[in-house]
mmCIF file of C-alpha atoms in Angstrom:
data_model
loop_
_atom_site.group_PDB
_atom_site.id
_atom_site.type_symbol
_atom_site.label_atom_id
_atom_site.label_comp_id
_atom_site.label_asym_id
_atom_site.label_seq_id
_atom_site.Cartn_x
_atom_site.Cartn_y
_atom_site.Cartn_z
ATOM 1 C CA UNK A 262 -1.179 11.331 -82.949
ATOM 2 C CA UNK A 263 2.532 11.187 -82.101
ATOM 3 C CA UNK A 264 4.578 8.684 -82.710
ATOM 4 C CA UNK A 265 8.570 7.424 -82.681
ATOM 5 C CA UNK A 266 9.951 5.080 -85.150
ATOM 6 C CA UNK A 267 13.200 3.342 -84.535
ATOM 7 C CA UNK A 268 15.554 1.435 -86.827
ATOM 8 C CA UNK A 269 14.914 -2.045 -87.206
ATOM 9 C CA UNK A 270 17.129 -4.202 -85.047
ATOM 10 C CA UNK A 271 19.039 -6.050 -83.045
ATOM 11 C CA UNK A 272 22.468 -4.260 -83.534
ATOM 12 C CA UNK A 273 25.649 -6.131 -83.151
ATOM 13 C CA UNK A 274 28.906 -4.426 -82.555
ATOM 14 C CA UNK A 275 32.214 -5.729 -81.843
ATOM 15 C CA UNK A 276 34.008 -3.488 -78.781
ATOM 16 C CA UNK A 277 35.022 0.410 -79.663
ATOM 17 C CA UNK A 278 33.242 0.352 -83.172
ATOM 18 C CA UNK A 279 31.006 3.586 -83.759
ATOM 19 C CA UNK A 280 27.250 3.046 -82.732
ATOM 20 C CA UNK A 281 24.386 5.089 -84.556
ATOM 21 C CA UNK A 282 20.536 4.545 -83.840
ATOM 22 C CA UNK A 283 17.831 6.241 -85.932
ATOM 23 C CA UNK A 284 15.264 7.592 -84.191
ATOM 24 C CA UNK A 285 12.623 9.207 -86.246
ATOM 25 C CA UNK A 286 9.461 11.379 -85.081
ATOM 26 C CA UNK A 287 5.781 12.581 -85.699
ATOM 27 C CA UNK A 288 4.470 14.775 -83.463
ATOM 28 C CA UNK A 289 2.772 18.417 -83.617
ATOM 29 C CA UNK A 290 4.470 21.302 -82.103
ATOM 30 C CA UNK A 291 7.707 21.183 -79.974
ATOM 31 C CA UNK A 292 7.915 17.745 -78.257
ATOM 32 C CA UNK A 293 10.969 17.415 -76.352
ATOM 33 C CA UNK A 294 13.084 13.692 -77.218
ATOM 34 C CA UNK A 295 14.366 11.419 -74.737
ATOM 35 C CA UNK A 296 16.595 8.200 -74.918
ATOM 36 C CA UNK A 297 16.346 5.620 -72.613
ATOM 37 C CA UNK A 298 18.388 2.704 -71.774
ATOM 38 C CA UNK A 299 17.296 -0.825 -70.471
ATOM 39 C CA UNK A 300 19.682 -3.457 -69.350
ATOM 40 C CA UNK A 301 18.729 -6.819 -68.871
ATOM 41 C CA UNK A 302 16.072 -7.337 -65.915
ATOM 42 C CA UNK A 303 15.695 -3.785 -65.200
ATOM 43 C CA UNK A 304 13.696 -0.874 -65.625
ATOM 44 C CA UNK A 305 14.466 2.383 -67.841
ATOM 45 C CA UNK A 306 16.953 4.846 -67.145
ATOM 46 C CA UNK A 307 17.325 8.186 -68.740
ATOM 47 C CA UNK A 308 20.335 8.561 -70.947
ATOM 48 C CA UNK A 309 19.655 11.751 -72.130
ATOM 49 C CA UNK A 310 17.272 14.621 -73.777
ATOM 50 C CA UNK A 311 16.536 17.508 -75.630
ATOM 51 C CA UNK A 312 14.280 19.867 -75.329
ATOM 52 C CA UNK A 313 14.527 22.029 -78.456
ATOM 53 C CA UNK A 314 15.236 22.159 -81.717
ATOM 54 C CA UNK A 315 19.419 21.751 -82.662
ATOM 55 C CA UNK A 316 19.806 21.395 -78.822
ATOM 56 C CA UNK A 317 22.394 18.287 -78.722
ATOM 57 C CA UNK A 318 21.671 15.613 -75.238
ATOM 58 C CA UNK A 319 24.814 14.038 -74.237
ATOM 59 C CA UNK A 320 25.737 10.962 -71.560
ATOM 60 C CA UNK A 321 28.368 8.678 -70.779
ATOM 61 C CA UNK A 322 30.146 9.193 -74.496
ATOM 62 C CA UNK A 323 26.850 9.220 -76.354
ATOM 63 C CA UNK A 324 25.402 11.741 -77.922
ATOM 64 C CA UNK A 325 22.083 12.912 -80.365
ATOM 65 C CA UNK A 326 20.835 15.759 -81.796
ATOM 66 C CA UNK A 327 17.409 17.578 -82.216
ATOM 67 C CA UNK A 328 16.556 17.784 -85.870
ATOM 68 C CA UNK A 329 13.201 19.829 -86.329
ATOM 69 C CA UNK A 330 13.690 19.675 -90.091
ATOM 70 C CA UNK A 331 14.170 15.975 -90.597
ATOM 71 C CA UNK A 332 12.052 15.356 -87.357
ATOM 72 C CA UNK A 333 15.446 13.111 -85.933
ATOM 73 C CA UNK A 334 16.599 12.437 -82.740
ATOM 74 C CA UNK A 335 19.579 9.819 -83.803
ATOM 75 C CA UNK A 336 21.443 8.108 -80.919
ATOM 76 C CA UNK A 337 25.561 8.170 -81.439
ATOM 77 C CA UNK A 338 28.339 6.542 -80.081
ATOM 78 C CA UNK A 339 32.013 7.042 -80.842
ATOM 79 C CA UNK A 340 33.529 3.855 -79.313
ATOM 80 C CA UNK A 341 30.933 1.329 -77.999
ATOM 81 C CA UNK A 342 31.877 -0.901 -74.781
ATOM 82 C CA UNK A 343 30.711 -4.300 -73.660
ATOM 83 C CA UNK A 344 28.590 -3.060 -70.623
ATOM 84 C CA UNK A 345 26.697 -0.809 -73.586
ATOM 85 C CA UNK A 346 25.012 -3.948 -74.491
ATOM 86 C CA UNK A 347 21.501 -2.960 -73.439
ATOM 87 C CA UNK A 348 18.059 -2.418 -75.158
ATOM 88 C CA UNK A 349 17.877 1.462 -76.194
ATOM 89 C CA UNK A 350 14.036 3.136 -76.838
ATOM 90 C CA UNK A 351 13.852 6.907 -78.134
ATOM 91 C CA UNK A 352 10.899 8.639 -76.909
ATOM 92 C CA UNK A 353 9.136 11.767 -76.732
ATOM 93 C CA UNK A 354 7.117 14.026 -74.724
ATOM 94 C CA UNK A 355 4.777 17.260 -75.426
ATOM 95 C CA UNK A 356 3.254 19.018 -73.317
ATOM 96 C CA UNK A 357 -0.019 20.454 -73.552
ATOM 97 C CA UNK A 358 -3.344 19.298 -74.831
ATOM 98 C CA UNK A 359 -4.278 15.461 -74.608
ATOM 99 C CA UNK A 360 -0.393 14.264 -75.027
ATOM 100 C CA UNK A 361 0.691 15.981 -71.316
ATOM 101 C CA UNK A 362 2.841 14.242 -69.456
ATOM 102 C CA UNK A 363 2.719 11.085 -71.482
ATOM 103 C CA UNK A 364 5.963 9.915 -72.972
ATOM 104 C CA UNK A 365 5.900 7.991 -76.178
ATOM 105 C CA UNK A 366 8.218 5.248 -76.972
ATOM 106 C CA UNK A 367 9.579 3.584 -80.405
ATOM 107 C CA UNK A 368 9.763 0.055 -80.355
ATOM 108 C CA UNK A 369 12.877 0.136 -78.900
ATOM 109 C CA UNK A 370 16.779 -1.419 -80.343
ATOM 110 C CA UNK A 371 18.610 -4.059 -78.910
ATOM 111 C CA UNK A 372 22.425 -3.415 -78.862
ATOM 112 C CA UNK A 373 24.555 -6.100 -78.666
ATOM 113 C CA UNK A 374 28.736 -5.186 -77.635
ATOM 114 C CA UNK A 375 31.142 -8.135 -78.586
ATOM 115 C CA UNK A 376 34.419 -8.423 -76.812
ATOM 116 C CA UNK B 180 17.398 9.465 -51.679
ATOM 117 C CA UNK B 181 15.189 6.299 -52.747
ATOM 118 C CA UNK B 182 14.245 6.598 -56.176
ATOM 119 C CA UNK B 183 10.725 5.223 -57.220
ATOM 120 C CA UNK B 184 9.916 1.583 -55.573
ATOM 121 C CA UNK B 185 7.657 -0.910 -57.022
ATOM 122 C CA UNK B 186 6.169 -4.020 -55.391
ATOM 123 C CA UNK B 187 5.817 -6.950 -56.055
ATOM 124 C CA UNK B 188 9.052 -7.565 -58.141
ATOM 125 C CA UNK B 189 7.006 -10.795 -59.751
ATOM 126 C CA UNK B 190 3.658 -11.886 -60.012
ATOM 127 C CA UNK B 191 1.973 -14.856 -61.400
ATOM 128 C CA UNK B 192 -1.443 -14.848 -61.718
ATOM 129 C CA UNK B 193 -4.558 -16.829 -63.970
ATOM 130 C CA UNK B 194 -7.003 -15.581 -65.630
ATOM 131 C CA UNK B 195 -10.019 -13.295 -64.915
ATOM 132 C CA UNK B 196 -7.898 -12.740 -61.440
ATOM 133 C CA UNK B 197 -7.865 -9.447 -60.231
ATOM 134 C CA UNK B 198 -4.167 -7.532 -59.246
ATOM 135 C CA UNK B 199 -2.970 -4.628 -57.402
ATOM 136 C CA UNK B 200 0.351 -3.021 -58.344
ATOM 137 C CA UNK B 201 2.021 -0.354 -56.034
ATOM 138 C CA UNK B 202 4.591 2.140 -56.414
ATOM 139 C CA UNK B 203 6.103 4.912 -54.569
ATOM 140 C CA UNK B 204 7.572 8.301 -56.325
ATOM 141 C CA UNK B 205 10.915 9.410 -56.118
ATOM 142 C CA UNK B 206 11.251 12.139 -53.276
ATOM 143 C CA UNK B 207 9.743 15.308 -53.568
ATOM 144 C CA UNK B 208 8.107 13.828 -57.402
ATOM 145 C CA UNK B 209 4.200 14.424 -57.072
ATOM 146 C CA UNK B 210 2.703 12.961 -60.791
ATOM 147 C CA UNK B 211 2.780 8.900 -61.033
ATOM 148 C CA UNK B 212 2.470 7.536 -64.371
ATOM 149 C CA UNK B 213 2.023 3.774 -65.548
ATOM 150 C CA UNK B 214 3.294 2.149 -68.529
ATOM 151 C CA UNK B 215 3.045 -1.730 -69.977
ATOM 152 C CA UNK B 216 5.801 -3.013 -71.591
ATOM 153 C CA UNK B 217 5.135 -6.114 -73.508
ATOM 154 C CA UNK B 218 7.991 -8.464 -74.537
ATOM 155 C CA UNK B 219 10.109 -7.042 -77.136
ATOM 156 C CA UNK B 220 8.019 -3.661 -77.417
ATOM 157 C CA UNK B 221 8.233 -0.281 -76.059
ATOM 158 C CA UNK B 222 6.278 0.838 -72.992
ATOM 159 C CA UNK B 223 2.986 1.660 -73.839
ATOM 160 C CA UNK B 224 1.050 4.537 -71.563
ATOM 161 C CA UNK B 225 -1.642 3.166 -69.531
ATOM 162 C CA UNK B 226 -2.379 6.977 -67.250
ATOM 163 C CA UNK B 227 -1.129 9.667 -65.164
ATOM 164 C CA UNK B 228 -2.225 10.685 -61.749
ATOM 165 C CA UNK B 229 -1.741 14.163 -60.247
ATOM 166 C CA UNK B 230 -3.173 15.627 -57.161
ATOM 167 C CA UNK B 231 -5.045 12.010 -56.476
ATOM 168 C CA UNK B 232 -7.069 12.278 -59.704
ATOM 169 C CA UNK B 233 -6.273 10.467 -63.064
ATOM 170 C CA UNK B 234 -5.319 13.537 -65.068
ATOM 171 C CA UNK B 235 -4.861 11.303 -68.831
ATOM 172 C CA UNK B 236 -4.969 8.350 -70.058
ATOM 173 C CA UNK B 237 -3.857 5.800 -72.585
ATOM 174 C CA UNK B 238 -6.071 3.568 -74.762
ATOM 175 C CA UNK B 239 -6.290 0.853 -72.377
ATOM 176 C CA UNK B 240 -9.505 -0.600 -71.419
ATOM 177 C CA UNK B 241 -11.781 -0.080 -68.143
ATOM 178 C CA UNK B 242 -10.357 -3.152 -66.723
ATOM 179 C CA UNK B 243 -7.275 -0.912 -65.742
ATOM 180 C CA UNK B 244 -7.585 1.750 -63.343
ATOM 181 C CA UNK B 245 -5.690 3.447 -60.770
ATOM 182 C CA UNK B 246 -5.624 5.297 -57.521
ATOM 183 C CA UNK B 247 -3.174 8.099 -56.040
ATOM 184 C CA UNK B 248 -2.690 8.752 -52.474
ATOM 185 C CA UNK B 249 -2.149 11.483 -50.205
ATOM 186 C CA UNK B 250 1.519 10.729 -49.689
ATOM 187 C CA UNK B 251 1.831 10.457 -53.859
ATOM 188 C CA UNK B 252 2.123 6.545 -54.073
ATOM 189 C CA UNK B 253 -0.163 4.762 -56.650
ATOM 190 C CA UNK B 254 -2.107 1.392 -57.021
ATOM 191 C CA UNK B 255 -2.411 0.178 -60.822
ATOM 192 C CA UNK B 256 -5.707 -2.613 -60.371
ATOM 193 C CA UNK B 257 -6.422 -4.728 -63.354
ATOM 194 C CA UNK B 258 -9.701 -6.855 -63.496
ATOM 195 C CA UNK B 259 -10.638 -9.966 -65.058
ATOM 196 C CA UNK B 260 -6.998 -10.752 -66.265
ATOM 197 C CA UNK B 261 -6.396 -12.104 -69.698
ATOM 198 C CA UNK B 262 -3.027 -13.803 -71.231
ATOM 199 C CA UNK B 263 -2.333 -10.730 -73.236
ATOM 200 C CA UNK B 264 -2.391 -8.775 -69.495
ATOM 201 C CA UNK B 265 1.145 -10.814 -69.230
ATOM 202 C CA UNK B 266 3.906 -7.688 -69.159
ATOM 203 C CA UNK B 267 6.081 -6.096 -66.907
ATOM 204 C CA UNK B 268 4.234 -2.639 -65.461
ATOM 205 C CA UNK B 269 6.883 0.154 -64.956
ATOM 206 C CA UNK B 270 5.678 3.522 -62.680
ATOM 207 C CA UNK B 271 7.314 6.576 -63.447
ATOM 208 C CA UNK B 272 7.332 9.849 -61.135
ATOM 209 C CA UNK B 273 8.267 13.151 -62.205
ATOM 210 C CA UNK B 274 7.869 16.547 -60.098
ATOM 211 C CA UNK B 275 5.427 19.703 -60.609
ATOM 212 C CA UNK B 276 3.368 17.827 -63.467
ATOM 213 C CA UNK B 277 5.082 19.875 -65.791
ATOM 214 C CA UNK B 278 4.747 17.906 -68.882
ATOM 215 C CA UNK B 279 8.249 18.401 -70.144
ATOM 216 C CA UNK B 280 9.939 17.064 -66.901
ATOM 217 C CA UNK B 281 11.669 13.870 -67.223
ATOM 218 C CA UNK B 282 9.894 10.839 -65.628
ATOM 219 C CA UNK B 283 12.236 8.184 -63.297
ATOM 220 C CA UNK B 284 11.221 4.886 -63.917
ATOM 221 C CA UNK B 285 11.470 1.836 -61.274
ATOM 222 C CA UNK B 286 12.099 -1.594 -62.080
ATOM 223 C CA UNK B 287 9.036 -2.583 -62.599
ATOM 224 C CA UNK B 288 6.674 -5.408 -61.782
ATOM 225 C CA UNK B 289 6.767 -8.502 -64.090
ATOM 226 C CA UNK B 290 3.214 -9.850 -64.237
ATOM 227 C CA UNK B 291 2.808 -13.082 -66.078
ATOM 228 C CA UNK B 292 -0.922 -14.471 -66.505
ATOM 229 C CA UNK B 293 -1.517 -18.349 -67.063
#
């Protein structure tokens, strides 16, 4: 079946350092790869996607690229701010078959943005 | 434009209670989904409705099902609660029911079981 693996976390930062988030994948075919943000008491946002392979999502500074070959989706942030203290979950979708329209999540990274 | 709406924001139940979750799509979004999201984990995918019928779903047991109505909104119903039940239940719409569309979330429902 498919699944997302994410590094193991939390991650703390202090403000404008460079933020990276691994994001591995097993899936069959061509899913397309999501990353979603939670902040605290809220639901999920979308930060951003991909749809195919070496297509590159980007969003409010961060960024992450499609790799078919090493099956990545890695979430990157030049210079990391306070308010991007939130929990962060990489995801995917494929469509077709018995995985339509359900999204699968990775356990999900809490970032943590010192002043 | 309202994005998707959940009630209740919090819910405290016991156990073997019954509860009804509710949600309303984003405008013009005609597929609800349901997720649980445990504390400290990644939503897991409970099902999907589509044109009022439950189109897929997740490995959750029987105790969990769902409804879709004509104007798109969904009910999630759990039976028979147990502790492990205790999670906060996010809906997600998305339009067409094309599986590659992106789903909005809403805030969610925060269900704790005692």
């Amino acid at each position: 079946g498919n699944s997302v693996t994410q590094m193991e976390g939390p991650v703390t930062l202090s403000e404008e350092a460079f933020l990276t988030i691994n994001c591995t994948y097993t899936a069959t075919g061509y899913p397309s790869l999501f990353w979603y943000v939670q902040y605290p008491g809220e639901g999920l946002q979308l930060l951003l996607k991909a749809t195919k392979a070496d297509d590159k999502g980007s969003n409010k500074g961060f960024e992450a690229t499609y790799r078919k070959e090493t099956t990545s989706f890695h979430l990157e942030k030049g210079s990391v701010q306070v308010s991007d203290s939130a929990v962060y979950f990489c995801a995917l979708i494929r469509g077709g078959g018995t995985s339509y329209g359900k999204l699968t999540f990775g356990q999900g990274t809490i970032l943590t943005v010192h002043p | 434009d309202a994005g998707v709406t959940q009630s209740p924001t919090h819910l405290i139940k016991t156990r073997g209670q019954q509860v009804t979750l509710r949600c309303s799509p984003k405008s013009g979004h005609d597929t609800v989904s349901w997720y649980q999201q445990a504390l400290g984990q990644g939503p897991q995918f409970i099902f999907q409705y589509y044109e009022e019928e439950e189109r897929q779903r997740g490995n959750f047991p029987d105790r969990f099902s769902g409804h879709q109505f004509p104007n798109y909104s969904s009910e999630l119903n759990v039976n028979a609660l147990l502790l492990g039940d205790s999670a906060l239940y996010l809906c997600a719409s998305s339009p067409s029911g094309r599986g590659y569309n992106e789903q909005f979330f809403g805030p969610g429902t925060r269900l704790t079981v005692l």
